[in-house]
Amino acid sequence: SGSSRDDDTGTPCMVHTRTLKMSDDVVAVRYSYSIDPEKRLVCISSLDCTIKIFFDDSLKFFLNLYGHKLPALAMDCADDDTILASGGADKSIKIWGLDFGDTHRTLHGHEDSITDLKFVRRTHNFFTCSKDKTVRYWDADKFEQILLMSGHSAEVNCMALSRTGGFLMTCGMDRQVRVWERTKDMVFIDEEKERQLEKMFDQVDGSRGNQVLRIGEGNEDDDDNEDRGDMENEPQSEAAVKRSVLSVAAGDRIMEAIELADQEMKDTAVFKNSKRGKDDTRRLNPMLLGMEPAPYMLWVLRSVKATELEQSLLILPINHMERLAYYLIILLRKGMGMELCAKVAVFLVKIHQNQIVANQSMAAPLRELQRLVKLRISESRDMVGFNLAALRAVARIANEKKSSFIAVESKDIWAGLGLGSDEAAALGRKGKRQKT
């Protein structure tokens, strides 16, 4: 849109200048904060659960961000235009890089749809509000929640942040507008996490106590069998069916496993250099469950459900994909988890094809990965063929032995055995007498 001034009244007015056609209904739109018109971006969220990025000057398509299970209801760019944060109806917050459109991390915490999201200027910190009646403060660099603010008694619909980030205004369905002001008090993130865990455990204990009380009341009234049957169908523990505040998605578990494995390899290299010529035995890392980095990565990949594996690999950024390819090469050289490693390798190459072509450092690892995948698949094919041939041979020999034990014309079962020959002769004579 553009602006002009009405000649009659002297007041500014808006004039329609351009139209961008979209394939789906638009849910939210946001401008980036770049001063350069050629670099300014337009972010559009649509009902197909994707976020499309266009250049503002030409409306030319730039990026397509996909990963939300439900449409993104709110989003905002940092003022340096390096990252974009989006919150959706799937209760998750995704942090995207605006260079390649990769997912830096997925954050979980809200228990209902996220309705608004605002970045604090000159920082990578942002606020979110949700239908779960809470407002949360996040750090997009460390990928963690800083503060949880409760006070609204109904859904929080939107919020407004001051230019300096000194205060925040929120409004909701409880007919309240709350003003949150920044103070000089220190916030300890570990204490905030412990407070949230205690609150979650108190909710679980309270629900369990109420459930036990309802079951006791049902036992006193034997006539109410229908209500008692309904209570038996209810979950016995809320923790088994409700996602905790600090739980992470499968993709985040894979990224954390890669970071742990990289740190373990660095620590092992430093230890060997410091203990050169001495006893270089090092204790196994309990964070890796007492395993080496490569087997630990295989264990993490196997822990992800087969139906969620591809979806979790979609959120891996390019740098984590490179490290995962390195561990896949180690596993394939050792012949461990051939089927899973081949599946992960082929899928990563498919989804990161454009980034791999632009990155020359991935050429050598990809050639080695291709060679190992072909080699292990050929070995597995030969082994399966050998086992099938052996099974056919065993079945043929078993059938031959089975038919050889069937004596059709033999009348004396004791013939040729040595033992019992007298009994066999007596039975033969008795048979001849009966025939005569």
Coordinates of C-alpha atoms in Angstrom, one line a residue:
S1 CA 0.0 0.0 0.0
G2 CA 1.1 3.6 -0.4
S3 CA 0.1 6.9 1.2
S4 CA -1.0 10.2 -0.3
R5 CA -2.8 13.3 0.9
D6 CA -6.4 14.2 0.1
D7 CA -6.5 17.6 -1.6
D8 CA -9.9 18.6 -0.1
T9 CA -9.3 17.8 3.6
G10 CA -5.5 17.7 3.8
T11 CA -5.6 14.4 5.7
P12 CA -3.5 11.5 4.7
C13 CA -5.2 8.6 3.0
M14 CA -4.3 5.1 1.8
V15 CA -4.2 4.0 -1.8
H16 CA -4.2 0.4 -3.0
T17 CA -1.1 -0.2 -5.2
R18 CA -0.3 -4.0 -5.3
T19 CA -2.0 -7.4 -4.8
L20 CA -0.3 -10.7 -4.0
K21 CA -2.4 -13.8 -4.7
M22 CA -2.1 -16.7 -2.3
S23 CA -3.1 -20.3 -2.8
D24 CA -4.6 -20.6 0.8
D25 CA -6.3 -18.4 3.3
V26 CA -3.9 -16.0 5.1
V27 CA -3.7 -16.2 8.9
A28 CA -1.0 -13.6 9.7
V29 CA 1.3 -11.2 7.9
R30 CA 4.5 -9.4 9.2
Y31 CA 7.1 -7.1 7.8
S32 CA 10.8 -7.4 8.6
Y33 CA 12.7 -4.5 10.1
S34 CA 15.3 -3.9 7.4
I35 CA 15.8 -0.3 6.4
D36 CA 17.0 -1.3 2.9
P37 CA 13.9 -1.7 0.7
E38 CA 15.6 -4.4 -1.4
K39 CA 16.2 -6.5 1.7
R40 CA 12.9 -5.9 3.4
L41 CA 10.8 -9.1 3.6
V42 CA 7.1 -9.9 3.9
C43 CA 6.2 -13.0 6.0
I44 CA 2.8 -14.6 5.4
S45 CA 1.3 -17.4 7.4
S46 CA -1.4 -19.4 5.7
L47 CA -3.9 -22.2 6.5
D48 CA -1.7 -24.9 4.9
C49 CA 0.5 -24.7 8.0
T50 CA 3.4 -23.0 6.1
I51 CA 5.0 -19.6 6.3
K52 CA 6.0 -18.0 2.9
I53 CA 8.6 -15.3 2.7
F54 CA 8.6 -12.7 -0.2
F55 CA 10.7 -9.7 -1.1
D56 CA 8.8 -6.5 -0.4
D57 CA 10.0 -4.5 -3.4
S58 CA 9.2 -7.1 -6.1
L59 CA 6.9 -9.6 -4.2
K60 CA 9.2 -12.3 -5.5
F61 CA 9.1 -15.6 -3.6
F62 CA 12.1 -16.2 -1.3
L63 CA 11.5 -19.0 1.3
N64 CA 8.9 -21.6 2.3
L65 CA 9.0 -22.5 6.0
Y66 CA 7.2 -25.7 6.9
G67 CA 7.2 -27.6 10.2
H68 CA 4.1 -26.5 12.1
K69 CA 1.4 -29.1 12.4
L70 CA -1.3 -26.4 12.6
P71 CA -1.3 -22.9 11.2
A72 CA 1.0 -20.3 12.7
L73 CA -1.2 -17.7 14.3
A74 CA 1.6 -15.2 15.3
M75 CA 5.1 -14.4 14.1
D76 CA 7.7 -11.7 14.3
C77 CA 11.2 -10.9 13.0
A78 CA 14.2 -9.8 15.1
D79 CA 15.2 -6.3 14.2
D80 CA 18.5 -7.5 12.6
D81 CA 16.4 -9.7 10.2
T82 CA 18.5 -12.9 11.0
I83 CA 15.7 -15.0 12.7
L84 CA 12.0 -15.3 12.6
A85 CA 9.9 -16.7 15.5
S86 CA 6.5 -18.2 14.9
G87 CA 3.8 -19.5 17.3
G88 CA 1.0 -21.7 16.1
A89 CA -2.2 -23.5 17.1
D90 CA -0.1 -26.6 17.7
K91 CA 1.2 -25.0 20.9
S92 CA 4.8 -24.9 19.7
I93 CA 7.2 -22.0 18.9
K94 CA 9.6 -22.4 16.0
I95 CA 12.7 -20.3 15.5
W96 CA 13.7 -20.0 11.8
G97 CA 16.9 -18.7 10.1
L98 CA 16.1 -16.2 7.4
D99 CA 19.2 -17.0 5.4
F100 CA 18.3 -20.5 4.3
G101 CA 14.9 -21.0 6.0
D102 CA 16.3 -23.7 8.4
T103 CA 14.7 -24.4 11.8
H104 CA 17.1 -23.5 14.6
R105 CA 14.9 -25.0 17.4
T106 CA 11.4 -25.9 18.4
L107 CA 10.3 -24.6 21.8
H108 CA 7.5 -26.1 23.9
G109 CA 5.8 -24.7 27.0
H110 CA 2.4 -23.3 26.3
E111 CA -0.5 -25.7 26.9
D112 CA -2.8 -24.1 24.2
S113 CA -2.7 -22.1 21.0
I114 CA -0.3 -19.2 20.8
T115 CA -2.1 -16.0 20.0
D116 CA 0.6 -13.3 19.7
L117 CA 4.4 -13.0 19.6
K118 CA 6.6 -9.9 19.9
F119 CA 10.4 -9.5 19.8
V120 CA 12.3 -7.0 22.1
R121 CA 14.2 -4.5 20.0
R122 CA 18.0 -5.0 19.6
T123 CA 17.8 -8.4 21.2
H124 CA 16.8 -12.0 20.3
N125 CA 14.4 -12.2 23.3
F126 CA 10.7 -12.3 22.7
F127 CA 7.3 -12.5 24.5
T128 CA 4.4 -14.9 23.7
C129 CA 0.9 -15.1 24.9
S130 CA -1.5 -17.9 24.6
K131 CA -5.0 -19.2 25.3
D132 CA -3.6 -21.0 28.4
K133 CA -3.9 -17.7 30.2
T134 CA -0.1 -17.2 30.5
V135 CA 2.5 -14.8 29.0
R136 CA 6.0 -16.2 28.6
Y137 CA 9.4 -14.6 28.0
W138 CA 12.0 -16.5 25.8
D139 CA 15.6 -16.4 24.8
A140 CA 16.0 -17.3 21.1
D141 CA 19.8 -17.6 21.3
K142 CA 19.9 -20.1 24.2
F143 CA 16.5 -21.7 23.2
E144 CA 15.0 -21.6 26.7
Q145 CA 12.3 -19.9 28.6
I146 CA 13.3 -17.0 30.9
L147 CA 10.1 -16.1 32.7
L148 CA 6.5 -17.3 33.1
M149 CA 3.9 -14.5 33.9
S150 CA 0.5 -15.6 35.1
G151 CA -2.4 -13.3 36.1
H152 CA -5.1 -13.5 33.5
S153 CA -8.1 -15.6 34.3
A154 CA -9.0 -16.2 30.6
E155 CA -7.4 -16.4 27.2
V156 CA -4.8 -13.8 26.4
N157 CA -5.5 -12.5 22.9
C158 CA -2.8 -9.9 22.1
M159 CA -0.1 -7.7 23.5
A160 CA 1.8 -4.5 22.8
L161 CA 5.5 -4.0 23.7
S162 CA 7.2 -0.6 24.2
R163 CA 10.0 0.5 21.9
T164 CA 12.6 0.0 24.7
G165 CA 11.1 -3.2 26.1
G166 CA 10.5 -1.5 29.4
F167 CA 6.9 -2.5 29.7
L168 CA 4.4 -4.9 28.1
M169 CA 0.6 -4.6 27.8
T170 CA -1.6 -7.7 27.5
C171 CA -5.3 -8.1 27.1
G172 CA -7.6 -11.1 27.1
M173 CA -11.1 -12.5 27.3
D174 CA -11.2 -11.7 31.0
R175 CA -11.9 -8.0 30.1
Q176 CA -8.6 -7.0 31.6
V177 CA -5.6 -5.0 30.2
R178 CA -2.5 -5.8 32.3
V179 CA 0.7 -3.7 32.3
W180 CA 3.9 -5.6 33.0
E181 CA 6.9 -3.5 33.9
R182 CA 10.5 -4.6 33.8
T183 CA 12.3 -4.4 37.1
K184 CA 16.0 -4.7 38.2
D185 CA 15.4 -8.0 40.0
M186 CA 17.6 -10.9 38.9
V187 CA 15.9 -13.9 37.2
F188 CA 17.5 -17.3 37.8
I189 CA 16.4 -19.6 35.0
D190 CA 17.1 -22.8 37.1
E191 CA 14.9 -21.6 39.8
E192 CA 12.1 -20.8 37.3
K193 CA 12.4 -24.4 35.9
E194 CA 12.2 -25.9 39.4
R195 CA 9.2 -23.7 40.2
Q196 CA 7.4 -24.9 37.1
L197 CA 8.3 -28.6 37.8
E198 CA 6.9 -28.2 41.3
K199 CA 3.7 -26.7 40.0
M200 CA 3.3 -29.5 37.5
F201 CA 3.9 -32.2 40.1
D202 CA 1.4 -30.5 42.4
Q203 CA -1.2 -30.6 39.7
V204 CA -0.5 -34.3 39.0
D205 CA -0.7 -35.1 42.8
G206 CA -3.9 -33.1 43.1
S207 CA -5.6 -34.8 40.2
R208 CA -4.5 -38.2 41.5
G209 CA -6.0 -37.4 44.9
N210 CA -9.3 -36.3 43.5
Q211 CA -9.4 -39.4 41.3
V212 CA -8.9 -41.7 44.4
L213 CA -11.6 -39.8 46.2
R214 CA -14.1 -40.3 43.3
I215 CA -13.2 -44.0 43.1
G216 CA -13.9 -44.4 46.9
E217 CA -17.2 -42.7 46.5
G218 CA -18.1 -45.0 43.7
N219 CA -17.4 -48.1 45.8
E220 CA -19.8 -46.9 48.4
D221 CA -22.6 -46.7 45.9
D222 CA -22.8 -50.1 44.3
D223 CA -25.8 -49.2 42.2
D224 CA -23.9 -46.6 40.1
N225 CA -22.1 -49.1 37.9
E226 CA -22.1 -46.9 34.9
D227 CA -20.2 -44.0 36.5
R228 CA -17.7 -46.4 38.0
G229 CA -17.0 -47.8 34.6
D230 CA -16.4 -44.3 33.3
M231 CA -13.9 -43.7 36.1
E232 CA -12.1 -46.9 35.3
N233 CA -11.5 -45.7 31.7
E234 CA -9.9 -42.5 32.9
P235 CA -6.1 -42.4 33.0
Q236 CA -4.6 -43.4 36.3
S237 CA -1.8 -40.8 36.0
E238 CA -1.9 -37.5 34.3
A239 CA 1.8 -37.5 33.8
A240 CA 1.5 -40.4 31.4
V241 CA -0.8 -38.6 29.0
K242 CA 0.0 -34.9 29.5
R243 CA 3.2 -33.4 28.0
S244 CA 5.4 -31.8 30.6
V245 CA 6.6 -28.2 30.5
L246 CA 10.3 -29.1 29.7
S247 CA 9.6 -32.0 27.2
V248 CA 11.1 -31.6 23.7
A249 CA 10.3 -33.0 20.3
A250 CA 12.1 -35.8 18.7
G251 CA 14.0 -33.4 16.4
D252 CA 15.3 -31.5 19.4
R253 CA 16.4 -34.7 21.1
I254 CA 18.5 -35.5 17.9
M255 CA 20.1 -32.0 18.0
E256 CA 20.9 -32.3 21.7
A257 CA 22.4 -35.8 21.1
I258 CA 24.6 -34.4 18.3
E259 CA 25.8 -31.6 20.5
L260 CA 26.5 -34.0 23.4
A261 CA 28.4 -36.4 21.0
D262 CA 30.5 -33.5 19.6
Q263 CA 31.4 -32.3 23.1
E264 CA 32.4 -35.8 24.1
M265 CA 34.7 -36.2 21.1
K266 CA 36.3 -32.8 21.9
D267 CA 36.8 -33.8 25.6
T268 CA 38.2 -37.2 24.5
A269 CA 40.7 -35.5 22.2
V270 CA 41.9 -33.1 24.9
F271 CA 42.2 -35.9 27.4
K272 CA 44.4 -38.0 25.0
N273 CA 46.6 -35.1 24.3
S274 CA 47.1 -34.3 28.0
K275 CA 47.7 -38.0 28.9
R276 CA 50.1 -38.8 26.0
G277 CA 52.5 -41.6 27.0
K278 CA 50.5 -42.3 30.2
D279 CA 47.4 -44.3 31.0
D280 CA 44.9 -42.8 28.6
T281 CA 41.9 -44.7 29.8
R282 CA 39.0 -42.3 30.3
R283 CA 35.8 -42.9 32.2
L284 CA 32.7 -43.3 30.1
N285 CA 30.3 -40.3 30.0
P286 CA 27.1 -41.0 31.9
M287 CA 25.3 -38.4 29.8
L288 CA 25.9 -40.7 26.8
L289 CA 24.6 -43.7 28.8
G290 CA 28.2 -45.1 29.0
M291 CA 28.4 -45.4 25.2
E292 CA 30.7 -44.0 22.5
P293 CA 29.4 -41.0 20.6
A294 CA 28.5 -42.9 17.4
P295 CA 26.6 -45.8 19.1
Y296 CA 24.8 -43.2 21.3
M297 CA 23.6 -41.4 18.1
L298 CA 22.3 -44.8 16.8
W299 CA 20.5 -45.3 20.1
V300 CA 18.8 -41.9 19.9
L301 CA 17.7 -42.5 16.3
R302 CA 16.3 -45.8 17.3
S303 CA 14.4 -44.3 20.2
V304 CA 12.4 -42.1 17.7
K305 CA 9.2 -43.7 16.4
A306 CA 9.4 -44.7 12.8
T307 CA 6.3 -42.6 12.1
E308 CA 8.0 -39.5 13.5
L309 CA 11.5 -40.0 12.2
E310 CA 11.2 -38.1 8.9
Q311 CA 9.2 -35.3 10.6
S312 CA 11.9 -34.9 13.2
L313 CA 14.7 -34.8 10.6
L314 CA 12.9 -31.9 8.8
I315 CA 13.8 -29.5 11.6
L316 CA 17.5 -30.2 11.6
P317 CA 19.6 -27.2 10.5
I318 CA 22.4 -27.6 7.9
N319 CA 25.2 -27.6 10.5
H320 CA 23.6 -30.4 12.5
M321 CA 22.9 -32.3 9.3
E322 CA 26.6 -32.2 8.5
R323 CA 27.5 -33.6 12.0
L324 CA 24.9 -36.3 11.7
A325 CA 26.3 -37.4 8.4
Y326 CA 29.7 -37.7 10.0
Y327 CA 28.3 -40.1 12.7
L328 CA 26.4 -42.0 10.0
I329 CA 29.7 -42.6 8.2
I330 CA 31.2 -44.0 11.4
L331 CA 28.3 -46.3 12.0
L332 CA 28.3 -47.6 8.5
R333 CA 32.0 -48.3 8.6
K334 CA 31.4 -50.4 11.7
G335 CA 28.4 -52.1 10.1
M336 CA 26.0 -50.9 12.9
G337 CA 22.3 -50.1 12.2
M338 CA 22.7 -50.3 8.4
E339 CA 19.0 -50.1 7.5
L340 CA 18.3 -47.1 9.8
C341 CA 21.5 -45.3 8.8
A342 CA 20.7 -45.7 5.1
K343 CA 17.2 -44.5 5.5
V344 CA 18.3 -41.4 7.4
A345 CA 21.1 -40.6 5.0
V346 CA 18.9 -40.8 1.9
F347 CA 16.2 -38.6 3.5
L348 CA 18.7 -36.0 4.6
V349 CA 20.1 -35.7 1.1
K350 CA 16.6 -35.3 -0.3
I351 CA 15.5 -32.5 2.0
H352 CA 18.8 -30.6 2.1
Q353 CA 19.7 -31.0 -1.6
N354 CA 19.9 -27.2 -2.4
Q355 CA 22.1 -26.4 0.7
I356 CA 24.4 -29.4 -0.1
V357 CA 24.9 -28.3 -3.7
A358 CA 25.9 -24.8 -2.4
N359 CA 28.2 -26.2 0.3
Q360 CA 31.4 -27.6 -1.2
S361 CA 32.6 -29.0 2.1
M362 CA 29.9 -31.7 2.0
A363 CA 31.2 -33.2 -1.3
A364 CA 33.8 -35.6 0.3
P365 CA 31.5 -36.8 3.1
L366 CA 28.7 -37.4 0.7
R367 CA 30.9 -39.5 -1.6
E368 CA 32.0 -41.6 1.3
L369 CA 28.4 -41.9 2.6
Q370 CA 27.3 -43.0 -0.9
R371 CA 30.0 -45.6 -1.1
L372 CA 29.3 -47.0 2.4
V373 CA 25.5 -47.2 1.8
K374 CA 26.0 -49.1 -1.5
L375 CA 28.6 -51.4 0.1
R376 CA 26.4 -52.2 3.2
I377 CA 23.3 -52.7 1.1
S378 CA 25.1 -55.0 -1.2
E379 CA 26.5 -57.0 1.7
S380 CA 23.0 -57.3 3.2
R381 CA 21.6 -58.4 -0.1
D382 CA 24.2 -61.1 -0.4
M383 CA 23.7 -62.2 3.1
V384 CA 19.9 -62.5 2.6
G385 CA 20.4 -64.5 -0.6
F386 CA 22.9 -66.8 1.1
N387 CA 20.5 -67.4 4.0
L388 CA 17.6 -68.1 1.7
A389 CA 19.7 -70.6 -0.3
A390 CA 20.7 -72.3 2.9
L391 CA 17.1 -72.5 4.1
R392 CA 16.1 -74.0 0.8
A393 CA 18.9 -76.6 1.1
V394 CA 17.9 -77.4 4.7
A395 CA 14.3 -77.9 3.7
R396 CA 15.3 -80.2 0.8
I397 CA 17.5 -82.3 3.0
A398 CA 14.7 -82.5 5.7
N399 CA 12.2 -83.7 3.1
E400 CA 14.7 -86.4 1.8
K401 CA 15.4 -87.7 5.3
K402 CA 11.7 -87.7 6.1
S403 CA 10.8 -89.8 3.0
S404 CA 13.8 -92.2 3.6
F405 CA 12.5 -93.2 7.0
I406 CA 9.1 -94.4 5.6
A407 CA 9.5 -98.2 5.0
V408 CA 6.6 -99.2 2.7
E409 CA 7.5 -102.8 2.0
S410 CA 9.1 -103.8 5.3
K411 CA 6.9 -106.1 7.4
D412 CA 9.4 -106.8 10.3
I413 CA 10.2 -103.7 12.3
W414 CA 12.9 -105.5 14.2
A415 CA 14.7 -106.8 11.1
G416 CA 18.4 -106.0 11.1
L417 CA 18.5 -104.4 14.6
G418 CA 20.1 -107.4 16.4
L419 CA 18.2 -106.8 19.6
G420 CA 14.7 -108.4 19.8
S421 CA 15.4 -110.9 17.0
D422 CA 13.8 -113.8 19.0
E423 CA 10.6 -111.8 19.5
A424 CA 10.6 -111.0 15.8
A425 CA 10.9 -114.7 14.8
A426 CA 8.2 -115.7 17.2
L427 CA 5.8 -113.1 15.8
G428 CA 6.6 -114.3 12.3
R429 CA 5.8 -117.9 13.0
K430 CA 2.6 -116.9 14.7
G431 CA 1.5 -114.9 11.7
K432 CA 2.2 -117.9 9.3
R433 CA 0.1 -120.2 11.5
Q434 CA -2.8 -117.8 11.4
K435 CA -2.6 -117.6 7.6
T436 CA -2.7 -121.5 7.3

